[in-house]
Tab-separated table of C-alpha atoms in Angstrom:
chain	number	residue	atom	x	y	z
A	1	MET	CA	0.319	-0.130	0.126
A	2	THR	CA	2.399	2.485	-1.170
A	3	GLU	CA	-0.062	5.597	0.746
A	4	LEU	CA	0.353	4.079	3.988
A	5	ASN	CA	4.400	3.239	3.226
A	6	LEU	CA	4.514	6.811	3.315
A	7	ASN	CA	3.200	7.233	6.513
A	8	ARG	CA	5.419	5.391	8.551
A	9	ARG	CA	8.526	7.959	7.921
A	10	ARG	CA	9.439	9.151	11.344
A	11	VAL	CA	10.409	13.395	10.730
A	12	LEU	CA	12.513	14.512	13.716
A	13	GLY	CA	13.704	17.974	12.091
A	14	GLY	CA	11.774	20.794	10.960
A	15	ALA	CA	12.893	20.879	7.756
A	16	LEU	CA	9.906	21.935	5.433
A	17	GLY	CA	7.590	22.862	8.023
A	18	SER	CA	10.077	25.366	9.723
A	19	LEU	CA	11.148	26.683	5.925
A	20	VAL	CA	7.615	27.326	5.015
A	21	ALA	CA	7.023	29.396	8.696
A	22	GLY	CA	9.909	30.732	8.842
A	23	ALA	CA	9.087	32.575	5.326
A	24	ALA	CA	5.201	33.807	6.597
A	25	ALA	CA	6.882	34.825	9.927
A	26	THR	CA	9.330	36.913	8.397
A	27	ALA	CA	6.984	38.191	6.068
A	28	ALA	CA	5.854	42.062	6.249
A	29	HIS	CA	3.562	42.378	9.504
A	30	ALA	CA	-0.060	43.231	9.026
A	31	SER	CA	-0.949	46.503	7.618
A	32	PRO	CA	-1.046	49.045	10.459
A	33	ILE	CA	-4.623	50.853	11.534
A	34	LYS	CA	-5.707	53.756	13.388
A	35	PRO	CA	-7.580	53.598	16.364
A	36	GLU	CA	-10.495	55.683	14.480
A	37	HIS	CA	-10.724	52.994	12.081
A	38	PHE	CA	-11.817	50.209	14.702
A	39	ASP	CA	-15.584	49.422	14.047
A	40	GLU	CA	-15.860	47.961	17.843
A	41	THR	CA	-14.070	47.956	20.790
A	42	TYR	CA	-13.785	44.883	23.581
A	43	ASP	CA	-11.560	44.729	26.794
A	44	VAL	CA	-10.499	41.421	25.577
A	45	VAL	CA	-11.335	39.234	21.971
A	46	ILE	CA	-11.224	35.597	22.073
A	47	VAL	CA	-10.755	33.499	18.698
A	48	GLY	CA	-12.595	30.083	18.872
A	49	SER	CA	-15.001	28.805	21.321
A	50	GLY	CA	-13.925	25.374	22.364
A	51	PHE	CA	-12.159	24.379	25.912
A	52	ALA	CA	-9.091	26.589	25.361
A	53	GLY	CA	-11.758	30.156	24.278
A	54	LEU	CA	-14.187	29.541	26.883
A	55	SER	CA	-11.378	28.222	29.967
A	56	ALA	CA	-10.059	32.186	28.809
A	57	ALA	CA	-13.248	33.890	29.085
A	58	TYR	CA	-14.581	32.462	32.317
A	59	GLU	CA	-10.733	33.216	33.710
A	60	ALA	CA	-11.064	36.812	32.780
A	61	VAL	CA	-14.696	37.048	34.034
A	62	LYS	CA	-13.357	35.636	37.057
A	63	LYS	CA	-10.786	38.468	36.794
A	64	GLY	CA	-13.577	41.018	36.614
A	65	ILE	CA	-13.353	42.144	32.573
A	66	LYS	CA	-16.857	42.929	31.922
A	67	LYS	CA	-16.675	43.418	28.026
A	68	ILE	CA	-15.479	39.782	26.431
A	69	LEU	CA	-16.208	39.157	22.782
A	70	ILE	CA	-15.827	35.195	21.669
A	71	LEU	CA	-15.414	34.849	17.848
A	72	GLU	CA	-16.229	31.311	16.059
A	73	LYS	CA	-16.010	30.515	12.770
A	74	MET	CA	-18.442	28.223	12.276
A	75	GLU	CA	-22.335	28.152	12.757
A	76	ALA	CA	-22.163	25.477	15.582
A	77	TRP	CA	-20.204	26.169	18.688
A	78	GLY	CA	-17.322	24.593	20.479
A	79	GLY	CA	-15.361	23.334	17.297
A	80	ASN	CA	-13.608	20.314	18.407
A	81	SER	CA	-13.877	20.368	21.285
A	82	ALA	CA	-17.542	19.881	21.258
A	83	LEU	CA	-16.926	16.850	19.439
A	84	CYS	CA	-14.115	15.159	21.258
A	85	GLY	CA	-15.017	12.102	23.843
A	86	ALA	CA	-14.304	14.955	26.574
A	87	LEU	CA	-11.462	12.576	28.726
A	88	MET	CA	-9.669	14.500	30.826
A	89	CYS	CA	-6.480	13.318	32.674
A	90	MET	CA	-5.929	15.092	35.662
A	91	PRO	CA	-3.974	14.084	38.345
A	92	LEU	CA	-4.790	14.936	42.044
A	93	THR	CA	-8.528	15.792	41.747
A	94	LYS	CA	-10.799	15.296	44.355
A	95	MET	CA	-12.034	12.002	42.843
A	96	GLN	CA	-8.785	10.842	42.102
A	97	LYS	CA	-7.664	11.290	45.595
A	98	ALA	CA	-11.314	9.659	46.943
A	99	LYS	CA	-10.676	6.200	45.212
A	100	GLY	CA	-7.108	6.208	46.697
A	101	ILE	CA	-5.431	6.423	43.247
A	102	GLU	CA	-1.691	6.931	43.767
A	103	ASP	CA	-0.618	9.843	41.388
A	104	SER	CA	1.066	13.326	40.975
A	105	PRO	CA	2.224	16.107	38.664
A	106	GLU	CA	5.712	14.742	38.239
A	107	LEU	CA	4.117	11.249	37.429
A	108	LEU	CA	1.903	12.911	34.338
A	109	VAL	CA	5.061	15.037	33.094
A	110	LYS	CA	7.097	11.700	33.524
A	111	ASP	CA	4.222	9.899	30.846
A	112	MET	CA	3.905	12.947	28.685
A	113	MET	CA	7.492	13.104	27.992
A	114	ALA	CA	8.110	9.851	27.366
A	115	ALA	CA	5.301	10.262	25.033
A	116	GLY	CA	6.708	13.236	23.634
A	117	ARG	CA	9.891	11.492	23.056
A	118	GLY	CA	11.455	14.641	24.797
A	119	PHE	CA	10.813	16.826	22.580
A	120	ASN	CA	8.514	18.575	24.761
A	121	HIS	CA	8.640	22.612	25.957
A	122	PRO	CA	9.716	21.017	29.570
A	123	GLN	CA	7.802	24.217	31.939
A	124	LEU	CA	4.715	24.219	29.879
A	125	THR	CA	4.159	20.307	30.270
A	126	LEU	CA	4.884	21.469	33.886
A	127	THR	CA	2.550	23.903	34.292
A	128	MET	CA	0.078	21.707	32.525
A	129	ALA	CA	0.037	19.089	34.884
A	130	THR	CA	0.669	21.191	38.238
A	131	GLU	CA	-2.311	23.314	37.263
A	132	ALA	CA	-4.958	20.069	35.778
A	133	ALA	CA	-6.439	19.732	38.887
A	134	LYS	CA	-8.182	23.448	38.876
A	135	ALA	CA	-9.735	22.904	35.472
A	136	PHE	CA	-11.896	20.169	37.708
A	137	ASP	CA	-13.137	22.899	39.571
A	138	MET	CA	-14.044	25.071	37.022
A	139	LEU	CA	-15.714	23.061	35.178
A	140	THR	CA	-17.896	21.792	38.189
A	141	GLU	CA	-18.498	25.519	38.949
A	142	CYS	CA	-19.993	25.987	35.485
A	143	GLY	CA	-22.144	22.985	35.882
A	144	VAL	CA	-20.448	19.980	34.421
A	145	GLU	CA	-21.504	16.530	35.663
A	146	PHE	CA	-18.769	14.017	35.944
A	147	GLN	CA	-18.915	10.315	36.139
A	148	ASP	CA	-18.087	8.431	38.956
A	149	LYS	CA	-15.150	6.785	37.612
A	150	VAL	CA	-11.775	7.443	36.601
A	151	ILE	CA	-9.462	5.373	34.075
A	152	ARG	CA	-6.407	4.475	32.582
A	153	LEU	CA	-5.500	5.489	28.619
A	154	GLY	CA	-2.947	4.570	26.895
A	155	GLY	CA	0.678	5.574	28.245
A	156	HIS	CA	-0.449	6.729	31.303
A	157	SER	CA	1.334	5.375	34.632
A	158	ALA	CA	-1.999	5.788	37.029
A	159	PRO	CA	-6.091	6.190	36.005
A	160	ARG	CA	-6.334	9.712	35.408
A	161	ALA	CA	-8.788	10.172	32.872
A	162	HIS	CA	-12.147	12.137	34.352
A	163	LEU	CA	-15.542	11.974	31.730
A	164	PRO	CA	-18.602	13.797	31.907
A	165	LYS	CA	-21.251	12.343	32.576
A	166	VAL	CA	-22.094	11.988	28.896
A	167	PRO	CA	-19.176	11.272	27.420
A	168	SER	CA	-18.736	13.729	24.767
A	169	GLY	CA	-17.386	17.433	24.639
A	170	GLY	CA	-20.619	19.126	24.333
A	171	SER	CA	-21.588	17.865	28.057
A	172	ILE	CA	-18.261	20.570	28.737
A	173	THR	CA	-18.904	22.948	26.047
A	174	VAL	CA	-22.620	23.827	26.435
A	175	PRO	CA	-22.685	24.615	30.303
A	176	MET	CA	-19.847	26.561	30.141
A	177	HIS	CA	-21.062	28.350	26.986
A	178	GLN	CA	-24.208	29.453	28.929
A	179	TRP	CA	-22.199	30.031	32.226
A	180	LEU	CA	-20.309	32.784	30.211
A	181	ARG	CA	-23.442	33.916	28.686
A	182	LYS	CA	-25.216	34.424	32.380
A	183	GLN	CA	-22.083	36.770	33.275
A	184	GLY	CA	-22.403	38.617	30.003
A	185	VAL	CA	-19.960	37.384	27.679
A	186	GLU	CA	-20.873	38.078	23.929
A	187	PHE	CA	-20.910	35.248	21.434
A	188	ARG	CA	-20.830	35.781	17.697
A	189	ASN	CA	-20.609	32.789	15.457
A	190	ARG	CA	-19.883	32.685	11.348
A	191	ALA	CA	-17.208	34.998	12.071
A	192	ASN	CA	-14.048	34.376	10.567
A	193	VAL	CA	-10.939	35.916	11.908
A	194	HIS	CA	-8.608	36.226	9.267
A	195	GLU	CA	-5.964	38.905	10.402
A	196	LEU	CA	-4.499	39.885	13.609
A	197	VAL	CA	-4.263	44.227	13.517
A	198	MET	CA	-0.647	44.696	14.586
A	199	VAL	CA	0.099	48.523	15.737
A	200	GLU	CA	4.495	49.044	16.372
A	201	GLY	CA	4.347	45.460	17.397
A	202	GLU	CA	1.493	45.108	19.560
A	203	CYS	CA	-1.329	43.246	18.563
A	204	ARG	CA	-4.257	45.448	18.808
A	205	GLY	CA	-7.537	43.649	17.502
A	206	VAL	CA	-8.810	41.682	14.834
A	207	ARG	CA	-10.244	42.077	10.898
A	208	VAL	CA	-13.529	39.546	10.687
A	209	THR	CA	-15.202	38.895	8.378
A	210	PHE	CA	-19.152	38.457	9.686
A	211	GLY	CA	-21.589	36.309	7.978
A	212	TYR	CA	-19.298	33.972	7.052
A	213	ASP	CA	-19.921	31.029	5.143
A	214	TRP	CA	-17.342	27.964	5.315
A	215	HIS	CA	-18.686	25.962	2.165
A	216	THR	CA	-18.327	28.987	-0.443
A	217	GLY	CA	-15.486	30.836	1.492
A	218	GLU	CA	-17.424	34.256	1.500
A	219	GLY	CA	-19.605	36.830	3.843
A	220	ARG	CA	-21.468	39.988	4.548
A	221	ARG	CA	-18.945	42.490	5.700
A	222	GLU	CA	-15.632	43.048	6.548
A	223	ALA	CA	-15.233	44.538	10.226
A	224	ALA	CA	-12.152	45.482	12.730
A	225	ILE	CA	-12.594	44.983	16.145
A	226	ARG	CA	-10.548	46.575	18.942
A	227	ALA	CA	-8.974	44.740	21.570
A	228	ARG	CA	-8.317	47.142	24.380
A	229	LYS	CA	-6.163	44.429	26.617
A	230	GLY	CA	-5.715	41.769	23.787
A	231	VAL	CA	-5.866	38.796	21.673
A	232	VAL	CA	-6.776	35.208	23.065
A	233	VAL	CA	-6.037	32.981	20.076
A	234	ALA	CA	-7.860	29.581	21.012
A	235	THR	CA	-8.992	28.078	17.340
A	236	GLY	CA	-7.226	24.419	17.354
A	237	GLY	CA	-5.514	22.843	14.687
A	238	TRP	CA	-5.893	22.850	11.138
A	239	GLY	CA	-6.180	19.066	9.776
A	240	GLN	CA	-9.153	19.780	7.703
A	241	ASP	CA	-6.662	22.157	5.907
A	242	ASN	CA	-5.064	19.481	3.273
A	243	GLU	CA	-2.536	22.121	1.466
A	244	PHE	CA	-0.971	23.506	4.812
A	245	VAL	CA	-0.861	19.592	6.133
A	246	THR	CA	0.730	18.200	2.923
A	247	ALA	CA	3.128	22.049	3.096
A	248	THR	CA	4.624	20.909	6.252
A	249	GLN	CA	4.381	16.918	5.763
A	250	PRO	CA	3.716	15.529	2.438
A	251	ALA	CA	3.635	12.227	4.041
A	252	TYR	CA	0.126	12.489	5.945
A	253	ALA	CA	-1.143	14.119	2.230
A	254	GLN	CA	-3.789	11.382	1.783
A	255	LEU	CA	-4.391	10.249	5.008
A	256	GLU	CA	-8.235	10.798	6.590
A	257	CYS	CA	-8.466	13.572	9.052
A	258	THR	CA	-10.947	13.473	12.242
A	259	ALA	CA	-11.393	16.910	12.550
A	260	GLN	CA	-14.284	18.972	11.861
A	261	PRO	CA	-14.661	20.601	8.667
A	262	GLY	CA	-13.534	24.241	10.010
A	263	ALA	CA	-10.266	22.993	11.669
A	264	THR	CA	-8.042	25.034	8.631
A	265	ALA	CA	-4.980	27.513	9.116
A	266	GLU	CA	-6.459	30.552	9.015
A	267	MET	CA	-5.267	31.638	12.562
A	268	ILE	CA	-1.757	29.457	12.121
A	269	LYS	CA	-1.111	31.958	9.372
A	270	ALA	CA	-2.093	35.143	10.868
A	271	MET	CA	0.350	34.720	14.036
A	272	LEU	CA	3.188	33.766	11.554
A	273	ALA	CA	2.263	36.880	9.605
A	274	ALA	CA	2.148	38.703	12.715
A	275	GLY	CA	5.607	37.288	13.809
A	276	ALA	CA	4.742	34.675	16.064
A	277	LEU	CA	7.323	32.106	16.366
A	278	PRO	CA	6.613	28.725	15.084
A	279	VAL	CA	6.978	25.265	16.796
A	280	MET	CA	7.083	22.088	15.302
A	281	LEU	CA	4.516	22.691	12.453
A	282	ASP	CA	5.290	19.197	10.554
A	283	MET	CA	4.593	17.292	13.484
A	284	PHE	CA	1.101	15.397	13.374
A	285	GLN	CA	-0.545	12.880	15.897
A	286	LEU	CA	-2.015	9.624	13.787
A	287	GLY	CA	-4.924	8.469	16.021
A	288	PRO	CA	-4.567	4.506	16.963
A	289	TRP	CA	-8.570	4.340	17.958
A	290	ALA	CA	-9.759	5.000	14.361
A	291	SER	CA	-11.503	2.713	11.847
A	292	PRO	CA	-11.812	3.138	8.207
A	293	ASP	CA	-15.488	1.736	9.121
A	294	GLU	CA	-16.435	5.382	10.304
A	295	LYS	CA	-16.394	8.418	9.150
A	296	GLY	CA	-13.307	10.356	11.631
A	297	ALA	CA	-13.539	9.459	15.158
A	298	GLY	CA	-16.873	8.674	15.485
A	299	PRO	CA	-18.216	6.218	18.639
A	300	GLY	CA	-15.957	3.683	17.409
A	301	SER	CA	-12.830	5.614	19.023
A	302	PHE	CA	-14.634	5.616	22.564
A	303	PHE	CA	-15.147	1.386	22.090
A	304	ALA	CA	-11.449	0.970	21.117
A	305	ASP	CA	-10.147	2.093	24.418
A	306	TYR	CA	-12.116	-0.278	26.151
A	307	ALA	CA	-11.185	-2.664	24.156
A	308	PHE	CA	-7.577	-1.929	24.280
A	309	GLY	CA	-7.984	-1.924	27.729
A	310	GLU	CA	-9.882	-5.677	28.033
A	311	GLY	CA	-9.073	-7.213	24.617
A	312	MET	CA	-6.452	-7.198	22.265
A	313	ALA	CA	-5.614	-6.372	18.881
A	314	ILE	CA	-4.457	-8.495	16.829
A	315	ASP	CA	-2.738	-8.761	13.001
A	316	PRO	CA	-4.907	-10.737	10.498
A	317	LYS	CA	-1.922	-12.143	8.853
A	318	THR	CA	-0.455	-13.607	11.817
A	319	GLY	CA	-3.515	-14.310	14.151
A	320	LYS	CA	-1.403	-12.891	16.970
A	321	ARG	CA	-1.042	-9.532	18.962
A	322	PHE	CA	1.246	-6.918	17.645
A	323	MET	CA	1.286	-4.286	19.895
A	324	ASN	CA	0.948	-2.780	23.580
A	325	GLU	CA	-2.788	-2.044	23.461
A	326	LEU	CA	-2.196	0.772	26.251
A	327	ALA	CA	1.058	2.050	24.768
A	328	ASP	CA	1.140	5.720	23.933
A	329	ARG	CA	-0.522	6.903	20.830
A	330	ARG	CA	2.504	7.157	18.405
A	331	THR	CA	3.786	3.337	19.484
A	332	ARG	CA	0.454	1.999	18.721
A	333	ALA	CA	-0.180	4.103	15.396
A	334	GLU	CA	2.975	3.458	13.803
A	335	ALA	CA	2.424	-0.304	15.188
A	336	GLN	CA	-0.869	-0.591	13.090
A	337	LEU	CA	0.911	1.282	10.059
A	338	LYS	CA	3.117	-2.048	9.932
A	339	VAL	CA	0.092	-4.416	10.119
A	340	LEU	CA	-1.365	-2.172	7.101
A	341	GLU	CA	1.845	-2.078	4.883
A	342	LYS	CA	1.294	-6.327	4.182
A	343	GLY	CA	-1.913	-5.729	2.617
A	344	THR	CA	-2.128	-4.411	-0.841
A	345	LYS	CA	-5.187	-1.580	-2.119
A	346	GLU	CA	-7.167	-4.760	-3.499
A	347	ASN	CA	-6.867	-6.912	-0.224
A	348	PRO	CA	-6.232	-4.547	2.990
A	349	ASN	CA	-4.649	-6.041	6.273
A	350	TYR	CA	-6.572	-3.986	8.707
A	351	PRO	CA	-5.543	-4.739	11.841
A	352	PHE	CA	-8.616	-5.377	14.547
A	353	CYS	CA	-9.139	-5.362	18.441
A	354	PHE	CA	-11.686	-6.916	20.040
A	355	CYS	CA	-13.342	-7.816	23.552
A	356	SER	CA	-15.831	-9.723	25.000
A	357	GLU	CA	-19.117	-8.749	26.048
A	358	GLU	CA	-18.728	-8.144	29.839
A	359	THR	CA	-16.391	-5.322	28.120
A	360	THR	CA	-19.375	-3.899	26.564
A	361	THR	CA	-21.854	-3.374	29.742
A	362	HIS	CA	-19.880	-0.224	30.136
A	363	ALA	CA	-17.710	0.807	27.303
A	364	GLU	CA	-18.725	3.823	26.061
A	365	GLY	CA	-19.712	4.366	22.076
A	366	PHE	CA	-20.148	0.404	22.458
A	367	LYS	CA	-23.754	0.778	21.261
A	368	ALA	CA	-23.786	3.809	19.044
A	369	ALA	CA	-20.708	1.925	17.287
A	370	TYR	CA	-22.518	-1.376	16.862
A	371	ARG	CA	-25.723	0.071	15.462
A	372	GLU	CA	-23.777	1.984	12.683
A	373	GLY	CA	-22.063	-1.234	11.701
A	374	THR	CA	-18.577	0.153	13.006
A	375	VAL	CA	-18.323	-2.850	15.897
A	376	LYS	CA	-19.442	-6.298	14.848
A	377	LYS	CA	-20.564	-9.522	16.753
A	378	SER	CA	-18.516	-12.746	16.314
A	379	ASP	CA	-20.830	-15.597	18.043
A	380	THR	CA	-17.857	-17.682	18.523
A	381	VAL	CA	-13.983	-17.547	17.851
A	382	GLU	CA	-15.072	-19.313	14.215
A	383	ASP	CA	-16.843	-16.424	13.131
A	384	LEU	CA	-13.958	-14.100	14.326
A	385	ALA	CA	-11.499	-15.408	12.275
A	386	LYS	CA	-13.729	-15.830	9.234
A	387	LEU	CA	-14.730	-11.943	10.017
A	388	HIS	CA	-11.344	-10.809	9.592
A	389	ASN	CA	-9.568	-13.541	7.243
A	390	VAL	CA	-7.549	-14.537	10.331
A	391	PRO	CA	-5.743	-18.268	10.860
A	392	LEU	CA	-8.208	-20.121	13.211
A	393	ASP	CA	-5.908	-21.931	15.346
A	394	ALA	CA	-2.700	-18.987	15.737
A	395	LEU	CA	-6.351	-16.606	16.757
A	396	LYS	CA	-7.290	-19.421	19.515
A	397	ALA	CA	-3.485	-19.559	20.547
A	398	SER	CA	-3.619	-15.760	20.692
A	399	ILE	CA	-7.003	-15.551	23.196
A	400	ALA	CA	-5.576	-18.961	25.344
A	401	GLU	CA	-2.566	-17.067	25.642
A	402	TRP	CA	-4.371	-13.760	26.809
A	403	ASN	CA	-6.524	-15.327	29.269
A	404	GLU	CA	-3.452	-17.257	31.271
A	405	ILE	CA	-1.993	-13.579	31.224
A	406	VAL	CA	-5.479	-12.660	32.799
A	407	ALA	CA	-5.776	-15.127	35.450
A	408	GLY	CA	-1.842	-14.047	36.403
A	409	LYS	CA	-0.506	-17.476	35.612
A	410	LYS	CA	1.865	-16.218	32.135
A	411	GLU	CA	3.684	-12.327	32.045
A	412	ASP	CA	2.336	-10.095	29.106
A	413	PRO	CA	4.871	-10.010	27.157
A	414	PHE	CA	4.304	-6.575	25.990
A	415	LYS	CA	4.064	-5.511	29.657
A	416	LYS	CA	0.297	-3.570	29.088
A	417	PRO	CA	-1.018	-2.690	32.446
A	418	LEU	CA	-3.982	-4.637	33.692
A	419	ASP	CA	-6.700	-2.619	35.573
A	420	VAL	CA	-9.840	-4.816	34.898
A	421	ARG	CA	-8.712	-8.509	34.153
A	422	THR	CA	-11.566	-9.707	31.917
A	423	GLU	CA	-11.105	-13.269	30.328
A	424	LEU	CA	-12.019	-13.482	26.537
A	425	LYS	CA	-14.964	-15.589	25.713
A	426	PRO	CA	-17.667	-15.447	23.086
A	427	PRO	CA	-19.481	-13.656	22.298
A	428	PHE	CA	-16.812	-11.263	20.734
A	429	TYR	CA	-17.352	-7.461	19.841
A	430	SER	CA	-14.373	-6.338	17.167
A	431	MET	CA	-13.351	-3.628	15.166
A	432	ARG	CA	-11.053	-2.691	11.896
A	433	LEU	CA	-8.506	-0.261	12.787
A	434	SER	CA	-6.454	1.930	10.767
A	435	PRO	CA	-4.972	5.431	12.152
A	436	LYS	CA	-5.978	9.365	11.122
A	437	LEU	CA	-4.721	12.202	11.308
A	438	HIS	CA	-5.651	13.628	14.197
A	439	TYR	CA	-3.708	16.369	16.372
A	440	CYS	CA	-1.681	18.858	15.284
A	441	MET	CA	1.499	18.762	17.560
A	442	GLY	CA	3.218	21.681	16.237
A	443	GLY	CA	2.048	25.621	16.579
A	444	ALA	CA	2.946	28.938	17.529
A	445	ALA	CA	5.465	29.189	20.184
A	446	ILE	CA	4.231	30.552	24.135
A	447	THR	CA	5.548	31.465	27.307
A	448	THR	CA	4.075	29.627	30.687
A	449	LYS	CA	2.047	32.695	30.912
A	450	ALA	CA	0.209	31.807	27.448
A	451	GLU	CA	2.055	34.657	25.630
A	452	VAL	CA	2.799	33.958	21.655
A	453	MET	CA	6.285	34.661	21.621
A	454	SER	CA	7.994	36.568	18.859
A	455	SER	CA	10.423	34.904	16.025
A	456	GLN	CA	12.363	38.058	15.691
A	457	THR	CA	13.270	38.952	19.527
A	458	CYS	CA	12.100	35.399	21.178
A	459	ARG	CA	10.163	37.414	23.609
A	460	PRO	CA	6.451	38.165	24.130
A	461	ILE	CA	4.248	39.919	21.173
A	462	PRO	CA	2.421	42.611	23.196
A	463	GLY	CA	-1.324	42.012	23.533
A	464	LEU	CA	-1.074	38.425	22.295
A	465	TYR	CA	-2.090	35.373	23.638
A	466	ALA	CA	-2.982	31.921	23.095
A	467	ALA	CA	-3.770	28.243	24.038
A	468	GLY	CA	-4.603	24.842	22.904
A	469	GLU	CA	-3.971	23.309	19.662
A	470	VAL	CA	-2.970	25.946	18.051
A	471	THR	CA	0.111	26.562	20.383
A	472	GLY	CA	3.152	24.062	20.308
A	473	GLY	CA	5.461	22.418	22.531
A	474	VAL	CA	3.797	21.468	25.359
A	475	HIS	CA	3.620	17.556	23.870
A	476	GLY	CA	6.364	16.902	21.585
A	477	MET	CA	6.248	14.495	19.108
A	478	ASP	CA	3.215	13.110	20.281
A	479	ARG	CA	0.458	13.686	22.963
A	480	LEU	CA	-0.994	11.414	25.104
A	481	GLY	CA	-4.700	10.647	25.654
A	482	GLY	CA	-6.664	13.070	27.863
A	483	CYS	CA	-4.215	15.980	27.627
A	484	SER	CA	-5.072	18.039	25.111
A	485	SER	CA	-8.512	18.862	26.753
A	486	VAL	CA	-6.756	19.627	29.849
A	487	ASP	CA	-4.429	21.676	28.388
A	488	CYS	CA	-7.008	23.718	26.487
A	489	PHE	CA	-8.158	24.056	30.377
A	490	VAL	CA	-5.067	25.257	31.692
A	491	PHE	CA	-3.152	27.196	29.182
A	492	GLY	CA	-7.152	28.853	28.144
A	493	ARG	CA	-7.428	29.903	32.241
A	494	ILE	CA	-3.635	31.386	32.168
A	495	ALA	CA	-4.052	33.201	28.705
A	496	GLY	CA	-7.572	34.695	30.269
A	497	ALA	CA	-5.607	35.600	33.506
A	498	GLN	CA	-2.867	37.242	31.808
A	499	VAL	CA	-5.040	39.507	29.005
A	500	ALA	CA	-7.504	40.856	32.051
A	501	ALA	CA	-4.327	41.739	34.431
A	502	ARG	CA	-2.627	43.717	30.965
A	503	LYS	CA	-3.324	47.392	31.048
A	504	ALA	CA	-4.995	48.835	28.017
């Protein structure tokens, strides 16, 4: 599979991405604009209505800022945040402590640095880990309800993933949105910010197209909005911007992306044009729980986390396990790509994960994924082997070995941690796997105060802040599951506090 063979390439340098970014960063800055030419004025302007933008607004409100505007390009609020699984890995929350789970910010940092292959910016990673638990308190205040459980995700040394009562990002964005509206925060959708207004090296506001239609790229009117204290960019990644992805990482040009259609590169380009320092723009994460049988990251991706934890993944060619199902995402995605390379376009060799019926009773996403056909039921091991074209004897041997591991009679050769020991027995529920482009690892460089750094001075650009996926450095080369949301909460709050404290 030629298109898949390319995807295994490990790119450790910044080659093409850095060249593209550097050219943009040294280009002429946005044209100056006189104060009297602004159409509207707010204290704080936040671009993006996902977790990072909402958290920035929350903290600005708590600091007493009254005139806050949140601009959203799409018709619906929340961006990718509203569509994600809302897993939040936070050490030392009240819930984690109540369950007697031993954990610490330092342990989370260690896990993140391992997943990030040491490319993390240490102080950013440490800031996220030490401030994570405060996000739990913020969400509770805004009306977010949590399930009474804390689970372990791949690459984590302890169970620390918290889930909202309904496992969807909308369970967080909706109550936060409602809470902020009650505090007087103004929201406007279909507002496409395409430029930062820079005056004498300082960010003074934004240029925006109102009435924007993402289908056509057209809008009704242009406006310049002044931000007296500053601008917070919280627009997320650009995985759906194939032109930008291809320019920075050609190896991923053909990969399907899990992001919503609005995940494009306008604001990373705007920050580069304003002189922002780029970080690892050619680094992307692949989602190892993705399936070729559903669009993007659907309910099957939730189910896969449970099948990975309590079941196993199999290479159809051999009938054997081929990875630690709870390793970090990059490790699992690369292992899956090796399995996929054994197939052809006409006869693909999709790896698959499966579990017993016992796991499906508490696995989020299972019912929807089963209803939609992404997850399939096999009444016998013979049926499972036939469904995935696996050598029957090899599959039986793999199941028998797993059950010995679960029973404590044999050591797991892949060293997978077992928080739940579930015997594999029919009926089985399985899902085919194929990694998809999921997260932009790079972005604008920020300080621990969420200040965007200048490529010319390596110091903060006055009045410009950023948080979430549009920034780079927190996670290094690859991130752990359940950490992107916490990144947004932590640095969103920091950005909100910093812009609120800035003198107008």
